[in-house]
Coordinates of C-alpha atoms in Angstrom, one line a residue:
M1451 CA 129.1 95.9 116.1
D1452 CA 125.5 97.2 116.4
R1453 CA 124.0 96.4 119.8
L1454 CA 120.4 96.0 120.8
A1455 CA 118.3 94.9 123.8
V1456 CA 114.9 93.4 123.6
I1457 CA 112.6 93.4 126.6
G1458 CA 110.2 90.4 126.7
A1459 CA 111.0 86.8 125.8
G1460 CA 107.6 86.0 124.3
I1461 CA 107.0 85.0 120.7
M1462 CA 107.5 88.5 119.3
G1463 CA 110.5 89.3 121.4
T1464 CA 112.3 86.1 120.6
R1465 CA 111.6 86.4 116.9
I1466 CA 112.8 90.0 116.9
V1467 CA 116.0 88.8 118.6
R1468 CA 116.4 86.1 116.0
H1469 CA 116.2 88.7 113.2
F1470 CA 118.9 90.9 114.6
L1471 CA 121.1 88.0 115.4
N1472 CA 120.8 86.9 111.8
A1473 CA 121.9 90.4 110.8
G1474 CA 125.0 90.1 112.9
W1475 CA 124.0 92.3 115.8
Q1476 CA 125.0 91.8 119.4
V1477 CA 121.7 91.2 121.2
A1478 CA 120.5 90.8 124.8
L1479 CA 117.0 89.3 125.4
V1480 CA 115.7 90.4 128.8
D1481 CA 112.9 88.8 130.8
P1482 CA 112.2 88.4 134.6
S1483 CA 110.7 85.0 134.1
A1484 CA 113.2 82.0 134.2
E1485 CA 110.6 79.9 132.3
A1486 CA 110.3 82.5 129.5
R1487 CA 114.1 82.7 129.3
D1488 CA 114.4 79.0 129.0
A1489 CA 111.7 78.8 126.3
A1490 CA 113.6 81.6 124.4
R1491 CA 116.9 79.7 124.6
A1492 CA 115.2 76.6 123.2
V1493 CA 114.0 78.6 120.2
L1494 CA 117.3 80.5 119.6
G1495 CA 119.5 77.4 120.1
D1496 CA 123.2 78.1 120.1
A1497 CA 122.9 81.6 118.8
A1498 CA 125.2 84.1 120.5
C1499 CA 122.6 85.9 122.5
M1500 CA 122.4 87.0 126.1
V1501 CA 119.1 85.8 127.7
V1502 CA 119.1 87.5 131.1
E1503 CA 117.2 89.5 133.7
V1504 CA 117.7 93.3 133.3
G1505 CA 119.9 93.4 136.4
D1506 CA 122.3 91.0 134.7
L1507 CA 123.1 93.5 132.0
G1508 CA 126.5 95.0 132.7
P1509 CA 127.4 98.7 132.5
D1510 CA 128.7 98.3 128.9
W1511 CA 125.1 98.0 127.9
D1512 CA 124.1 101.4 129.3
A1513 CA 124.7 103.2 126.1
T1514 CA 122.9 100.6 123.9
R1515 CA 121.6 102.5 120.8
L1516 CA 118.2 100.9 120.7
V1517 CA 116.0 99.1 123.2
I1518 CA 112.8 97.4 122.0
E1519 CA 110.0 96.7 124.5
A1520 CA 108.1 93.6 123.5
V1521 CA 106.1 92.7 126.6
P1522 CA 102.4 91.7 126.6
E1523 CA 99.9 94.2 125.1
L1524 CA 98.8 95.7 128.5
L1525 CA 99.1 99.4 128.8
D1526 CA 100.0 99.6 132.5
L1527 CA 102.7 97.0 132.1
K1528 CA 104.2 98.7 129.1
R1529 CA 104.2 102.0 130.8
R1530 CA 106.0 100.6 133.8
V1531 CA 108.6 98.8 131.7
L1532 CA 109.2 102.0 129.6
A1533 CA 109.7 104.0 132.8
D1534 CA 112.2 101.5 134.1
L1535 CA 114.1 101.5 130.8
E1536 CA 114.3 105.3 130.8
A1537 CA 116.0 105.1 134.2
R1538 CA 118.2 102.2 133.2
F1539 CA 119.6 103.3 129.8
A1540 CA 121.6 106.4 128.7
P1541 CA 119.9 109.5 127.3
Q1542 CA 121.0 108.7 123.8
T1543 CA 119.3 105.3 123.8
I1544 CA 116.2 105.1 121.7
L1545 CA 113.3 103.5 123.5
A1546 CA 111.0 101.6 121.1
S1547 CA 107.7 99.9 121.8
N1548 CA 106.5 96.9 119.7
T1549 CA 102.8 97.7 120.5
S1550 CA 100.3 96.6 117.9
G1551 CA 98.1 99.6 118.4
L1552 CA 98.3 101.3 121.8
A1553 CA 98.5 105.1 121.6
S1554 CA 102.0 106.7 121.9
A1555 CA 100.5 109.4 124.0
D1556 CA 99.3 106.9 126.6
L1557 CA 102.6 104.9 126.5
T1558 CA 104.7 108.0 127.1
R1559 CA 102.5 109.7 129.7
D1560 CA 105.0 109.1 132.6
L1561 CA 108.2 109.4 130.7
R1562 CA 110.6 112.3 131.6
H1563 CA 112.1 112.2 128.1
P1564 CA 109.4 111.2 125.6
D1565 CA 111.3 112.8 122.8
R1566 CA 113.4 109.6 122.5
F1567 CA 110.4 107.2 122.2
V1568 CA 109.2 105.6 119.0
I1569 CA 106.7 102.8 118.2
A1570 CA 108.4 100.0 116.2
H1571 CA 105.6 97.6 115.3
F1572 CA 107.1 94.3 114.0
F1573 CA 104.9 91.6 112.4
N1574 CA 104.9 88.0 113.4
P1575 CA 107.0 86.1 112.5
A1576 CA 109.3 89.1 113.2
D1577 CA 112.4 87.4 111.8
L1578 CA 110.8 86.9 108.4
V1579 CA 108.3 89.6 107.7
P1580 CA 110.3 92.6 106.3
A1581 CA 108.1 95.6 107.2
V1582 CA 108.2 97.4 110.5
E1583 CA 105.8 100.3 111.2
L1584 CA 107.5 103.3 112.8
V1585 CA 105.1 105.6 114.6
P1586 CA 106.1 108.9 116.3
G1587 CA 104.9 110.0 119.7
P1588 CA 103.7 113.5 120.4
A1589 CA 107.2 114.6 121.4
T1590 CA 109.4 112.3 119.4
R1591 CA 112.3 114.1 117.8
A1592 CA 112.7 113.9 114.0
E1593 CA 116.2 112.5 114.4
V1594 CA 114.9 109.7 116.6
M1595 CA 112.6 108.6 113.8
R1596 CA 115.4 109.0 111.2
D1597 CA 117.9 107.1 113.3
T1598 CA 115.5 104.2 114.1
A1599 CA 114.6 103.9 110.4
D1600 CA 118.3 103.8 109.6
L1601 CA 119.1 101.1 112.2
L1602 CA 116.2 98.9 111.0
A1603 CA 117.2 99.3 107.4
R1604 CA 120.8 98.3 108.1
S1605 CA 119.5 95.2 109.8
G1606 CA 117.6 94.2 106.7
K1607 CA 114.1 95.5 107.6
M1608 CA 111.9 97.8 105.6
P1609 CA 110.9 100.7 107.9
A1610 CA 107.5 102.2 107.1
V1611 CA 107.5 105.7 108.6
L1612 CA 104.1 107.0 109.6
K1613 CA 103.6 110.8 109.9
A1614 CA 101.2 110.5 112.8
D1615 CA 99.8 108.1 115.4
V1616 CA 96.4 106.7 114.6
P1617 CA 94.7 103.7 116.3
G1618 CA 95.9 100.5 114.7
F1619 CA 98.5 102.3 112.6
I1620 CA 98.3 101.1 109.0
A1621 CA 98.4 97.3 109.0
N1622 CA 95.8 96.7 111.7
R1623 CA 93.4 99.2 110.2
L1624 CA 93.6 97.5 106.8
Q1625 CA 93.4 94.0 108.4
H1626 CA 90.4 94.8 110.6
A1627 CA 88.5 96.6 107.7
L1628 CA 89.0 93.4 105.7
M1629 CA 88.0 91.2 108.5
R1630 CA 84.8 93.2 109.3
E1631 CA 83.6 92.5 105.8
C1632 CA 84.6 88.8 106.0
F1633 CA 82.6 88.3 109.2
H1634 CA 79.7 90.2 107.6
L1635 CA 79.7 87.9 104.5
I1636 CA 79.6 84.8 106.8
D1637 CA 76.8 86.3 108.9
Q1638 CA 74.8 87.0 105.8
G1639 CA 75.2 83.4 104.5
V1640 CA 77.1 84.5 101.4
A1641 CA 80.0 82.2 102.0
D1642 CA 81.8 80.1 104.6
A1643 CA 85.3 80.7 106.0
E1644 CA 87.0 78.3 103.5
T1645 CA 85.4 80.1 100.5
I1646 CA 86.4 83.5 101.8
D1647 CA 90.0 82.3 102.2
L1648 CA 90.0 80.8 98.7
V1649 CA 88.9 84.0 97.1
T1650 CA 91.2 86.2 99.2
R1651 CA 94.3 84.1 98.7
W1652 CA 93.9 83.4 95.0
S1653 CA 92.6 86.8 93.8
V1654 CA 93.3 89.8 96.0
G1655 CA 96.1 88.1 98.0
V1656 CA 98.4 87.1 95.1
R1657 CA 98.2 90.6 93.6
L1658 CA 98.7 92.5 96.9
A1659 CA 101.9 90.6 97.7
L1660 CA 103.4 92.0 94.5
T1661 CA 101.9 95.5 94.2
G1662 CA 100.1 96.7 97.4
P1663 CA 96.6 98.2 97.2
M1664 CA 97.5 101.7 95.8
L1665 CA 99.7 100.5 92.9
Q1666 CA 97.1 97.8 92.2
R1667 CA 94.4 100.5 91.8
D1668 CA 96.7 102.5 89.4
L1669 CA 97.1 99.3 87.4
N1670 CA 93.4 98.6 87.4
G1671 CA 92.3 102.2 86.6
L1672 CA 91.1 104.7 89.2
D1673 CA 88.0 105.5 87.0
T1674 CA 87.0 101.8 87.3
H1675 CA 87.6 101.9 91.0
L1676 CA 85.4 105.0 91.4
R1677 CA 82.5 103.5 89.4
I1678 CA 82.5 100.3 91.5
A1679 CA 82.9 102.3 94.8
E1680 CA 79.8 104.5 93.9
Y1681 CA 77.5 101.5 94.0
L1682 CA 79.4 99.2 96.4
Y1683 CA 80.3 101.4 99.4
P1684 CA 76.6 101.8 100.6
D1685 CA 76.4 98.0 100.8
L1686 CA 79.7 97.3 102.8
D1687 CA 79.5 96.5 106.4
A1688 CA 80.0 99.6 108.6
R1689 CA 79.3 98.3 112.1
Q1690 CA 81.0 100.1 115.0
T1691 CA 81.4 97.1 117.4
P1692 CA 83.0 93.7 116.9
P1693 CA 80.8 91.1 115.1
D1694 CA 78.7 88.7 117.0
L1695 CA 80.3 85.8 115.2
L1696 CA 83.7 86.7 116.6
A1697 CA 82.3 87.2 120.1
R1698 CA 80.6 83.8 120.0
K1699 CA 83.8 82.1 118.9
V1700 CA 85.8 83.6 121.7
A1701 CA 83.2 82.9 124.3
A1702 CA 83.2 79.3 123.2
G1703 CA 86.9 79.1 123.6
E1704 CA 87.4 78.6 119.9
L1705 CA 90.4 80.9 119.6
G1706 CA 92.2 79.4 116.6
R1707 CA 95.5 77.6 116.6
K1708 CA 96.2 78.3 120.3
S1709 CA 93.1 76.4 121.5
G1710 CA 92.9 73.7 118.8
R1711 CA 89.8 75.1 117.0
G1712 CA 88.7 78.4 115.5
F1713 CA 87.3 78.6 112.0
Y1714 CA 89.3 75.4 111.3
D1715 CA 90.2 72.3 113.3
W1716 CA 93.9 72.6 114.3
D1717 CA 94.8 68.9 114.2
A1718 CA 98.3 67.6 113.5
A1719 CA 97.9 67.9 109.7
R1720 CA 96.9 71.5 109.9
Q1721 CA 99.7 72.3 112.3
A1722 CA 102.1 70.8 109.9
Q1723 CA 100.6 72.8 107.0
A1724 CA 101.0 76.0 109.0
A1725 CA 104.7 75.2 109.7
A1726 CA 105.2 74.5 106.0
T1727 CA 103.6 77.8 105.1
E1728 CA 106.0 79.7 107.4
R1729 CA 108.9 78.0 105.8
M1730 CA 107.7 79.3 102.4
L1731 CA 107.6 82.9 103.5
P1732 CA 111.2 83.7 102.6
E1733 CA 110.5 82.6 99.0
V1734 CA 107.3 84.7 98.8
I1735 CA 109.3 87.7 100.1
R1736 CA 112.1 87.0 97.6
L1737 CA 109.6 87.1 94.8
A1738 CA 108.1 90.3 96.1
R1739 CA 111.5 91.9 96.3
A1740 CA 112.2 90.7 92.8
A1741 CA 109.0 92.4 91.6
D1742 CA 110.2 95.7 93.2
S1743 CA 113.6 95.3 91.5
T1744 CA 112.0 94.7 88.1
E1745 CA 109.8 97.8 88.6
D1746 CA 112.8 100.0 89.5
N1747 CA 114.6 98.9 86.3

């Protein structure tokens, strides 16, 4: 049986664990906080998962093939945890970080064996979203990347192997480029948040889920894209700092779902809608996979 340890019982760590449990792996979820461990148990229910402190892992876990660090996105904390994991687990264990964008060179600075490190960036909800970005560090061995991709693929994930580490990897670069233009359109009075969401969901969004941006451009015609790009690029927002609208929202405590208000009011009805949307994700993913299968045939 495949065996995996996840460090950090927050939202990401718990959902990563759920994915591997569903895939039939033996999994240990490790966190020093009793409160966090109790919260994770409540989410995982009766699943056959160890939820423990790292000291409670027995010696039979020393040679675990893969350990995923999923602690909060704080560089010093992640570096301390990775150093502890390097000392705790056998040399053949792959050490993976679920960072959303911290540089691999910074994360591995204090490691004695950075060649076994890889970034494995899961997306929330990690038990449902298929893709995982795999990013090498400066010293990562090719076989570590290959073995990690193989392990993830056998669990049912779709590993996206990057050739180099860049800030934000792929997904966050695309997401922030899109959001920069969204904030700009609101600032300029072109549209409100609801209208931007409508256009994105029901034009770009429905196509991207089935094709991705590059295949979509092939379908649309690269000559057409070039002609539009020639007149549109100069007018796109190119600011180098976060938008004022975003800063004002955060300063006012309007953080979105977690605070009860962001661009939308998060009342009971909207919370229920968000939960229903998550329940529909497997069907969206099934349709996207079906589109891939049709294309292959």
